[in-house]
Amino acid sequence: MTTALIYLLIMILVAAVVFLLASLVFGRGEELAPLPPGASPTQLPASGTRGEDLRALRFQQAARGYKMSEVDWVLERVAGELDVLRARVEELERQQLPVAEQEAPR
């Protein structure tokens, strides 16, 4: 019985030493320091977001994160729609400018 306890203690001690050595050698597996709470590496302009802003957008990756191909597909689709909408708004504003100038009192 005493021999079994000694073997058990030695196994626990060896496991603890191996765990500590592995922790020191491999660390937490992070290349960069973790971000502060609430911070995000994604950046977008405060206003006037364009399609190229969305195309350049990248998300922080996690072990159980997202499928990058799906997110990239959605971003590309939304970026295309945003470009079309911005072009349409600019076209409508150009059309409204001459009308507004004609209606302005002189």
mmCIF file of N, CA and C in Angstrom:
data_model
loop_
_atom_site.group_PDB
_atom_site.id
_atom_site.type_symbol
_atom_site.label_atom_id
_atom_site.label_comp_id
_atom_site.label_asym_id
_atom_site.label_seq_id
_atom_site.Cartn_x
_atom_site.Cartn_y
_atom_site.Cartn_z
ATOM 1 N N MET A 1 0.827 -1.192 0.000
ATOM 2 C CA MET A 1 0.000 0.000 0.000
ATOM 3 C C MET A 1 0.870 1.255 0.000
ATOM 4 N N THR A 2 1.944 1.234 0.786
ATOM 5 C CA THR A 2 2.833 2.390 0.858
ATOM 6 C C THR A 2 3.528 2.604 -0.485
ATOM 7 N N THR A 3 3.891 1.533 -1.127
ATOM 8 C CA THR A 3 4.554 1.636 -2.421
ATOM 9 C C THR A 3 3.630 2.287 -3.444
ATOM 10 N N ALA A 4 2.355 1.941 -3.431
ATOM 11 C CA ALA A 4 1.382 2.517 -4.369
ATOM 12 C C ALA A 4 1.244 4.015 -4.129
ATOM 13 N N LEU A 5 1.217 4.433 -2.877
ATOM 14 C CA LEU A 5 1.117 5.860 -2.556
ATOM 15 C C LEU A 5 2.367 6.613 -3.012
ATOM 16 N N ILE A 6 3.516 6.007 -2.838
ATOM 17 C CA ILE A 6 4.763 6.650 -3.276
ATOM 18 C C ILE A 6 4.763 6.799 -4.798
ATOM 19 N N TYR A 7 4.348 5.741 -5.523
ATOM 20 C CA TYR A 7 4.250 5.840 -6.976
ATOM 21 C C TYR A 7 3.259 6.918 -7.407
ATOM 22 N N LEU A 8 2.134 7.008 -6.717
ATOM 23 C CA LEU A 8 1.125 8.006 -7.024
ATOM 24 C C LEU A 8 1.679 9.421 -6.808
ATOM 25 N N LEU A 9 2.360 9.652 -5.710
ATOM 26 C CA LEU A 9 2.957 10.958 -5.437
ATOM 27 C C LEU A 9 4.026 11.309 -6.475
ATOM 28 N N ILE A 10 4.837 10.320 -6.852
ATOM 29 C CA ILE A 10 5.872 10.564 -7.855
ATOM 30 C C ILE A 10 5.228 10.898 -9.206
ATOM 31 N N MET A 11 4.148 10.197 -9.572
ATOM 32 C CA MET A 11 3.454 10.476 -10.831
ATOM 33 C C MET A 11 2.843 11.879 -10.817
ATOM 34 N N ILE A 12 2.263 12.269 -9.708
ATOM 35 C CA ILE A 12 1.693 13.611 -9.596
ATOM 36 C C ILE A 12 2.790 14.660 -9.700
ATOM 37 N N LEU A 13 3.913 14.436 -9.043
ATOM 38 C CA LEU A 13 5.039 15.369 -9.097
ATOM 39 C C LEU A 13 5.605 15.471 -10.515
ATOM 40 N N VAL A 14 5.759 14.352 -11.203
ATOM 41 C CA VAL A 14 6.265 14.362 -12.580
ATOM 42 C C VAL A 14 5.271 15.082 -13.499
ATOM 43 N N ALA A 15 3.990 14.803 -13.326
ATOM 44 C CA ALA A 15 2.976 15.466 -14.150
ATOM 45 C C ALA A 15 2.999 16.977 -13.921
ATOM 46 N N ALA A 16 3.155 17.422 -12.680
ATOM 47 C CA ALA A 16 3.205 18.846 -12.379
ATOM 48 C C ALA A 16 4.437 19.492 -13.008
ATOM 49 N N VAL A 17 5.578 18.828 -12.940
ATOM 50 C CA VAL A 17 6.808 19.366 -13.528
ATOM 51 C C VAL A 17 6.670 19.450 -15.050
ATOM 52 N N VAL A 18 6.127 18.412 -15.676
ATOM 53 C CA VAL A 18 5.935 18.411 -17.134
ATOM 54 C C VAL A 18 4.966 19.529 -17.524
ATOM 55 N N PHE A 19 3.897 19.709 -16.765
ATOM 56 C CA PHE A 19 2.934 20.770 -17.054
ATOM 57 C C PHE A 19 3.586 22.145 -16.946
ATOM 58 N N LEU A 20 4.361 22.365 -15.888
ATOM 59 C CA LEU A 20 5.024 23.658 -15.726
ATOM 60 C C LEU A 20 6.042 23.919 -16.836
ATOM 61 N N LEU A 21 6.818 22.913 -17.208
ATOM 62 C CA LEU A 21 7.777 23.076 -18.294
ATOM 63 C C LEU A 21 7.076 23.373 -19.625
ATOM 64 N N ALA A 22 6.004 22.646 -19.902
ATOM 65 C CA ALA A 22 5.256 22.887 -21.138
ATOM 66 C C ALA A 22 4.653 24.288 -21.136
ATOM 67 N N SER A 23 4.160 24.738 -19.999
ATOM 68 C CA SER A 23 3.590 26.081 -19.903
ATOM 69 C C SER A 23 4.646 27.147 -20.151
ATOM 70 N N LEU A 24 5.839 26.937 -19.635
ATOM 71 C CA LEU A 24 6.911 27.903 -19.850
ATOM 72 C C LEU A 24 7.384 27.919 -21.293
ATOM 73 N N VAL A 25 7.495 26.739 -21.893
ATOM 74 C CA VAL A 25 8.005 26.641 -23.258
ATOM 75 C C VAL A 25 6.982 27.155 -24.269
ATOM 76 N N PHE A 26 5.737 26.718 -24.146
ATOM 77 C CA PHE A 26 4.733 27.043 -25.143
ATOM 78 C C PHE A 26 3.888 28.257 -24.792
ATOM 79 N N GLY A 27 3.852 28.644 -23.557
ATOM 80 C CA GLY A 27 3.036 29.787 -23.153
ATOM 81 C C GLY A 27 1.571 29.539 -23.435
ATOM 82 N N ARG A 28 0.865 30.617 -23.718
ATOM 83 C CA ARG A 28 -0.560 30.493 -24.009
ATOM 84 C C ARG A 28 -0.815 30.359 -25.498
ATOM 85 N N GLY A 29 0.222 30.352 -26.324
ATOM 86 C CA GLY A 29 0.053 30.200 -27.752
ATOM 87 C C GLY A 29 -0.267 31.494 -28.466
ATOM 88 N N GLU A 30 -0.170 32.618 -27.798
ATOM 89 C CA GLU A 30 -0.487 33.901 -28.402
ATOM 90 C C GLU A 30 0.783 34.548 -28.951
ATOM 91 N N GLU A 31 0.646 35.128 -30.130
ATOM 92 C CA GLU A 31 1.771 35.829 -30.714
ATOM 93 C C GLU A 31 1.801 37.282 -30.270
ATOM 94 N N LEU A 32 0.632 37.854 -30.045
ATOM 95 C CA LEU A 32 0.516 39.241 -29.627
ATOM 96 C C LEU A 32 -0.126 39.306 -28.252
ATOM 97 N N ALA A 33 0.086 40.410 -27.581
ATOM 98 C CA ALA A 33 -0.562 40.591 -26.285
ATOM 99 C C ALA A 33 -2.065 40.678 -26.495
ATOM 100 N N PRO A 34 -2.864 40.154 -25.563
ATOM 101 C CA PRO A 34 -4.307 40.213 -25.731
ATOM 102 C C PRO A 34 -4.804 41.655 -25.689
ATOM 103 N N LEU A 35 -5.890 41.897 -26.408
ATOM 104 C CA LEU A 35 -6.477 43.227 -26.434
ATOM 105 C C LEU A 35 -7.183 43.523 -25.119
ATOM 106 N N PRO A 36 -7.262 44.792 -24.735
ATOM 107 C CA PRO A 36 -8.018 45.127 -23.537
ATOM 108 C C PRO A 36 -9.497 44.820 -23.738
ATOM 109 N N PRO A 37 -10.239 44.600 -22.667
ATOM 110 C CA PRO A 37 -11.664 44.279 -22.801
ATOM 111 C C PRO A 37 -12.411 45.372 -23.558
ATOM 112 N N GLY A 38 -13.270 44.954 -24.467
ATOM 113 C CA GLY A 38 -14.062 45.895 -25.244
ATOM 114 C C GLY A 38 -13.372 46.437 -26.478
ATOM 115 N N ALA A 39 -12.091 46.149 -26.665
ATOM 116 C CA ALA A 39 -11.350 46.645 -27.832
ATOM 117 C C ALA A 39 -11.513 45.662 -28.991
ATOM 118 N N SER A 40 -11.360 46.160 -30.191
ATOM 119 C CA SER A 40 -11.496 45.324 -31.378
ATOM 120 C C SER A 40 -10.450 45.736 -32.413
ATOM 121 N N PRO A 41 -9.854 44.770 -33.118
ATOM 122 C CA PRO A 41 -8.883 45.123 -34.147
ATOM 123 C C PRO A 41 -9.546 45.591 -35.437
ATOM 124 N N THR A 42 -10.862 45.414 -35.544
ATOM 125 C CA THR A 42 -11.545 45.839 -36.760
ATOM 126 C C THR A 42 -11.727 47.342 -36.746
ATOM 127 N N GLN A 43 -11.480 47.963 -37.886
ATOM 128 C CA GLN A 43 -11.595 49.414 -37.979
ATOM 129 C C GLN A 43 -12.393 49.778 -39.209
ATOM 130 N N LEU A 44 -13.354 50.676 -39.017
ATOM 131 C CA LEU A 44 -14.138 51.226 -40.105
ATOM 132 C C LEU A 44 -14.179 52.734 -39.947
ATOM 133 N N PRO A 45 -14.315 53.463 -41.047
ATOM 134 C CA PRO A 45 -14.451 54.908 -40.919
ATOM 135 C C PRO A 45 -15.711 55.266 -40.145
ATOM 136 N N ALA A 46 -15.693 56.413 -39.490
ATOM 137 C CA ALA A 46 -16.857 56.848 -38.711
ATOM 138 C C ALA A 46 -18.063 57.079 -39.615
ATOM 139 N N SER A 47 -17.831 57.565 -40.820
ATOM 140 C CA SER A 47 -18.915 57.753 -41.778
ATOM 141 C C SER A 47 -18.339 57.624 -43.183
ATOM 142 N N GLY A 48 -19.219 57.493 -44.157
ATOM 143 C CA GLY A 48 -18.771 57.380 -45.537
ATOM 144 C C GLY A 48 -18.097 56.061 -45.852
ATOM 145 N N THR A 49 -18.584 54.986 -45.262
ATOM 146 C CA THR A 49 -17.991 53.668 -45.508
ATOM 147 C C THR A 49 -18.172 53.289 -46.968
ATOM 148 N N ARG A 50 -17.135 52.840 -47.581
ATOM 149 C CA ARG A 50 -17.143 52.435 -48.989
ATOM 150 C C ARG A 50 -16.946 50.915 -49.075
ATOM 151 N N GLY A 51 -17.147 50.400 -50.263
ATOM 152 C CA GLY A 51 -16.972 48.962 -50.487
ATOM 153 C C GLY A 51 -15.570 48.495 -50.184
ATOM 154 N N GLU A 52 -14.571 49.307 -50.549
ATOM 155 C CA GLU A 52 -13.186 48.893 -50.281
ATOM 156 C C GLU A 52 -12.887 48.844 -48.787
ATOM 157 N N ASP A 53 -13.609 49.656 -47.984
ATOM 158 C CA ASP A 53 -13.443 49.581 -46.528
ATOM 159 C C ASP A 53 -13.908 48.223 -46.017
ATOM 160 N N LEU A 54 -15.036 47.746 -46.556
ATOM 161 C CA LEU A 54 -15.543 46.441 -46.144
ATOM 162 C C LEU A 54 -14.665 45.307 -46.664
ATOM 163 N N ARG A 55 -14.146 45.479 -47.876
ATOM 164 C CA ARG A 55 -13.283 44.431 -48.415
ATOM 165 C C ARG A 55 -11.988 44.290 -47.623
ATOM 166 N N ALA A 56 -11.503 45.391 -47.061
ATOM 167 C CA ALA A 56 -10.264 45.370 -46.280
ATOM 168 C C ALA A 56 -10.500 44.965 -44.829
ATOM 169 N N LEU A 57 -11.750 44.864 -44.421
ATOM 170 C CA LEU A 57 -12.086 44.551 -43.032
ATOM 171 C C LEU A 57 -11.699 43.121 -42.691
ATOM 172 N N ARG A 58 -11.037 42.938 -41.571
ATOM 173 C CA ARG A 58 -10.662 41.608 -41.098
ATOM 174 C C ARG A 58 -11.085 41.479 -39.643
ATOM 175 N N PHE A 59 -11.494 40.271 -39.270
ATOM 176 C CA PHE A 59 -11.957 40.013 -37.920
ATOM 177 C C PHE A 59 -10.899 39.243 -37.136
ATOM 178 N N GLN A 60 -10.957 39.402 -35.835
ATOM 179 C CA GLN A 60 -10.053 38.657 -34.965
ATOM 180 C C GLN A 60 -10.440 37.184 -35.026
ATOM 181 N N GLN A 61 -9.454 36.333 -35.144
ATOM 182 C CA GLN A 61 -9.726 34.908 -35.249
ATOM 183 C C GLN A 61 -9.608 34.256 -33.886
ATOM 184 N N ALA A 62 -10.443 33.274 -33.663
ATOM 185 C CA ALA A 62 -10.421 32.508 -32.427
ATOM 186 C C ALA A 62 -10.446 31.029 -32.783
ATOM 187 N N ALA A 63 -10.121 30.201 -31.812
ATOM 188 C CA ALA A 63 -10.077 28.767 -32.071
ATOM 189 C C ALA A 63 -11.445 28.254 -32.521
ATOM 190 N N ARG A 64 -12.493 28.712 -31.893
ATOM 191 C CA ARG A 64 -13.844 28.294 -32.274
ATOM 192 C C ARG A 64 -14.570 29.481 -32.877
ATOM 193 N N GLY A 65 -13.941 30.104 -33.836
ATOM 194 C CA GLY A 65 -14.459 31.332 -34.425
ATOM 195 C C GLY A 65 -15.439 31.082 -35.546
ATOM 196 N N TYR A 66 -15.233 31.724 -36.646
ATOM 197 C CA TYR A 66 -16.141 31.718 -37.770
ATOM 198 C C TYR A 66 -15.469 31.072 -38.964
ATOM 199 N N LYS A 67 -16.273 30.753 -39.968
ATOM 200 C CA LYS A 67 -15.710 30.257 -41.219
ATOM 201 C C LYS A 67 -15.315 31.461 -42.042
ATOM 202 N N MET A 68 -14.036 31.626 -42.282
ATOM 203 C CA MET A 68 -13.546 32.806 -42.981
ATOM 204 C C MET A 68 -14.132 32.911 -44.384
ATOM 205 N N SER A 69 -14.331 31.801 -45.060
ATOM 206 C CA SER A 69 -14.867 31.862 -46.424
ATOM 207 C C SER A 69 -16.279 32.429 -46.427
ATOM 208 N N GLU A 70 -17.091 32.085 -45.430
ATOM 209 C CA GLU A 70 -18.457 32.601 -45.365
ATOM 210 C C GLU A 70 -18.471 34.091 -45.057
ATOM 211 N N VAL A 71 -17.644 34.512 -44.107
ATOM 212 C CA VAL A 71 -17.593 35.934 -43.757
ATOM 213 C C VAL A 71 -17.051 36.738 -44.933
ATOM 214 N N ASP A 72 -16.028 36.233 -45.609
ATOM 215 C CA ASP A 72 -15.486 36.933 -46.770
ATOM 216 C C ASP A 72 -16.537 37.063 -47.873
ATOM 217 N N TRP A 73 -17.339 35.998 -48.076
ATOM 218 C CA TRP A 73 -18.391 36.041 -49.083
ATOM 219 C C TRP A 73 -19.426 37.110 -48.742
ATOM 220 N N VAL A 74 -19.846 37.158 -47.467
ATOM 221 C CA VAL A 74 -20.832 38.153 -47.040
ATOM 222 C C VAL A 74 -20.260 39.559 -47.181
ATOM 223 N N LEU A 75 -19.020 39.764 -46.751
ATOM 224 C CA LEU A 75 -18.411 41.089 -46.861
ATOM 225 C C LEU A 75 -18.315 41.537 -48.314
ATOM 226 N N GLU A 76 -17.957 40.628 -49.204
ATOM 227 C CA GLU A 76 -17.852 40.981 -50.618
ATOM 228 C C GLU A 76 -19.217 41.359 -51.178
ATOM 229 N N ARG A 77 -20.233 40.605 -50.808
ATOM 230 C CA ARG A 77 -21.586 40.907 -51.298
ATOM 231 C C ARG A 77 -22.088 42.248 -50.772
ATOM 232 N N VAL A 78 -21.897 42.496 -49.480
ATOM 233 C CA VAL A 78 -22.333 43.765 -48.894
ATOM 234 C C VAL A 78 -21.526 44.923 -49.465
ATOM 235 N N ALA A 79 -20.239 44.728 -49.686
ATOM 236 C CA ALA A 79 -19.405 45.787 -50.252
ATOM 237 C C ALA A 79 -19.884 46.150 -51.655
ATOM 238 N N GLY A 80 -20.246 45.156 -52.460
ATOM 239 C CA GLY A 80 -20.763 45.429 -53.797
ATOM 240 C C GLY A 80 -22.071 46.206 -53.747
ATOM 241 N N GLU A 81 -22.971 45.790 -52.854
ATOM 242 C CA GLU A 81 -24.240 46.498 -52.719
ATOM 243 C C GLU A 81 -24.022 47.927 -52.217
ATOM 244 N N LEU A 82 -23.089 48.110 -51.321
ATOM 245 C CA LEU A 82 -22.796 49.447 -50.806
ATOM 246 C C LEU A 82 -22.256 50.347 -51.909
ATOM 247 N N ASP A 83 -21.392 49.810 -52.764
ATOM 248 C CA ASP A 83 -20.876 50.596 -53.890
ATOM 249 C C ASP A 83 -22.001 51.019 -54.819
ATOM 250 N N VAL A 84 -22.920 50.088 -55.128
ATOM 251 C CA VAL A 84 -24.044 50.403 -56.013
ATOM 252 C C VAL A 84 -24.925 51.485 -55.386
ATOM 253 N N LEU A 85 -25.223 51.355 -54.100
ATOM 254 C CA LEU A 85 -26.072 52.340 -53.428
ATOM 255 C C LEU A 85 -25.414 53.711 -53.377
ATOM 256 N N ARG A 86 -24.137 53.768 -53.054
ATOM 257 C CA ARG A 86 -23.434 55.064 -53.009
ATOM 258 C C ARG A 86 -23.405 55.710 -54.394
ATOM 259 N N ALA A 87 -23.180 54.916 -55.442
ATOM 260 C CA ALA A 87 -23.171 55.468 -56.793
ATOM 261 C C ALA A 87 -24.555 56.006 -57.159
ATOM 262 N N ARG A 88 -25.604 55.294 -56.757
ATOM 263 C CA ARG A 88 -26.973 55.749 -57.035
ATOM 264 C C ARG A 88 -27.281 57.041 -56.291
ATOM 265 N N VAL A 89 -26.860 57.138 -55.032
ATOM 266 C CA VAL A 89 -27.084 58.361 -54.251
ATOM 267 C C VAL A 89 -26.354 59.540 -54.901
ATOM 268 N N GLU A 90 -25.117 59.339 -55.306
ATOM 269 C CA GLU A 90 -24.365 60.410 -55.965
ATOM 270 C C GLU A 90 -25.034 60.837 -57.261
ATOM 271 N N GLU A 91 -25.550 59.874 -58.023
ATOM 272 C CA GLU A 91 -26.243 60.189 -59.265
ATOM 273 C C GLU A 91 -27.503 61.004 -58.990
ATOM 274 N N LEU A 92 -28.281 60.609 -58.006
ATOM 275 C CA LEU A 92 -29.494 61.345 -57.660
ATOM 276 C C LEU A 92 -29.176 62.741 -57.135
ATOM 277 N N GLU A 93 -28.109 62.870 -56.362
ATOM 278 C CA GLU A 93 -27.724 64.195 -55.870
ATOM 279 C C GLU A 93 -27.290 65.100 -57.015
ATOM 280 N N ARG A 94 -26.596 64.550 -58.006
ATOM 281 C CA ARG A 94 -26.204 65.356 -59.177
ATOM 282 C C ARG A 94 -27.428 65.797 -59.970
ATOM 283 N N GLN A 95 -28.437 64.932 -60.051
ATOM 284 C CA GLN A 95 -29.660 65.280 -60.770
ATOM 285 C C GLN A 95 -30.443 66.352 -60.013
ATOM 286 N N GLN A 96 -30.414 66.310 -58.696
ATOM 287 C CA GLN A 96 -31.170 67.265 -57.891
ATOM 288 C C GLN A 96 -30.501 68.625 -57.845
ATOM 289 N N LEU A 97 -29.201 68.691 -58.022
ATOM 290 C CA LEU A 97 -28.472 69.956 -57.937
ATOM 291 C C LEU A 97 -28.939 70.973 -58.971
ATOM 292 N N PRO A 98 -29.061 70.644 -60.255
ATOM 293 C CA PRO A 98 -29.557 71.637 -61.223
ATOM 294 C C PRO A 98 -30.997 72.071 -60.919
ATOM 295 N N VAL A 99 -31.831 71.161 -60.463
ATOM 296 C CA VAL A 99 -33.215 71.507 -60.131
ATOM 297 C C VAL A 99 -33.242 72.488 -58.968
ATOM 298 N N ALA A 100 -32.414 72.256 -57.963
ATOM 299 C CA ALA A 100 -32.369 73.144 -56.802
ATOM 300 C C ALA A 100 -31.843 74.516 -57.191
ATOM 301 N N GLU A 101 -30.898 74.575 -58.120
ATOM 302 C CA GLU A 101 -30.359 75.872 -58.565
ATOM 303 C C GLU A 101 -31.400 76.660 -59.342
ATOM 304 N N GLN A 102 -32.224 75.968 -60.133
ATOM 305 C CA GLN A 102 -33.259 76.660 -60.893
ATOM 306 C C GLN A 102 -34.362 77.186 -59.985
ATOM 307 N N GLU A 103 -34.675 76.456 -58.926
ATOM 308 C CA GLU A 103 -35.749 76.851 -58.015
ATOM 309 C C GLU A 103 -35.294 77.919 -57.012
ATOM 310 N N ALA A 104 -34.011 78.103 -56.827
ATOM 311 C CA ALA A 104 -33.515 79.070 -55.867
ATOM 312 C C ALA A 104 -33.861 80.492 -56.313
ATOM 313 N N PRO A 105 -34.367 81.341 -55.360
ATOM 314 C CA PRO A 105 -34.701 82.708 -55.738
ATOM 315 C C PRO A 105 -33.425 83.521 -56.011
ATOM 316 N N ARG A 106 -33.533 84.429 -56.972
ATOM 317 C CA ARG A 106 -32.360 85.212 -57.342
ATOM 318 C C ARG A 106 -32.417 86.577 -56.792
#
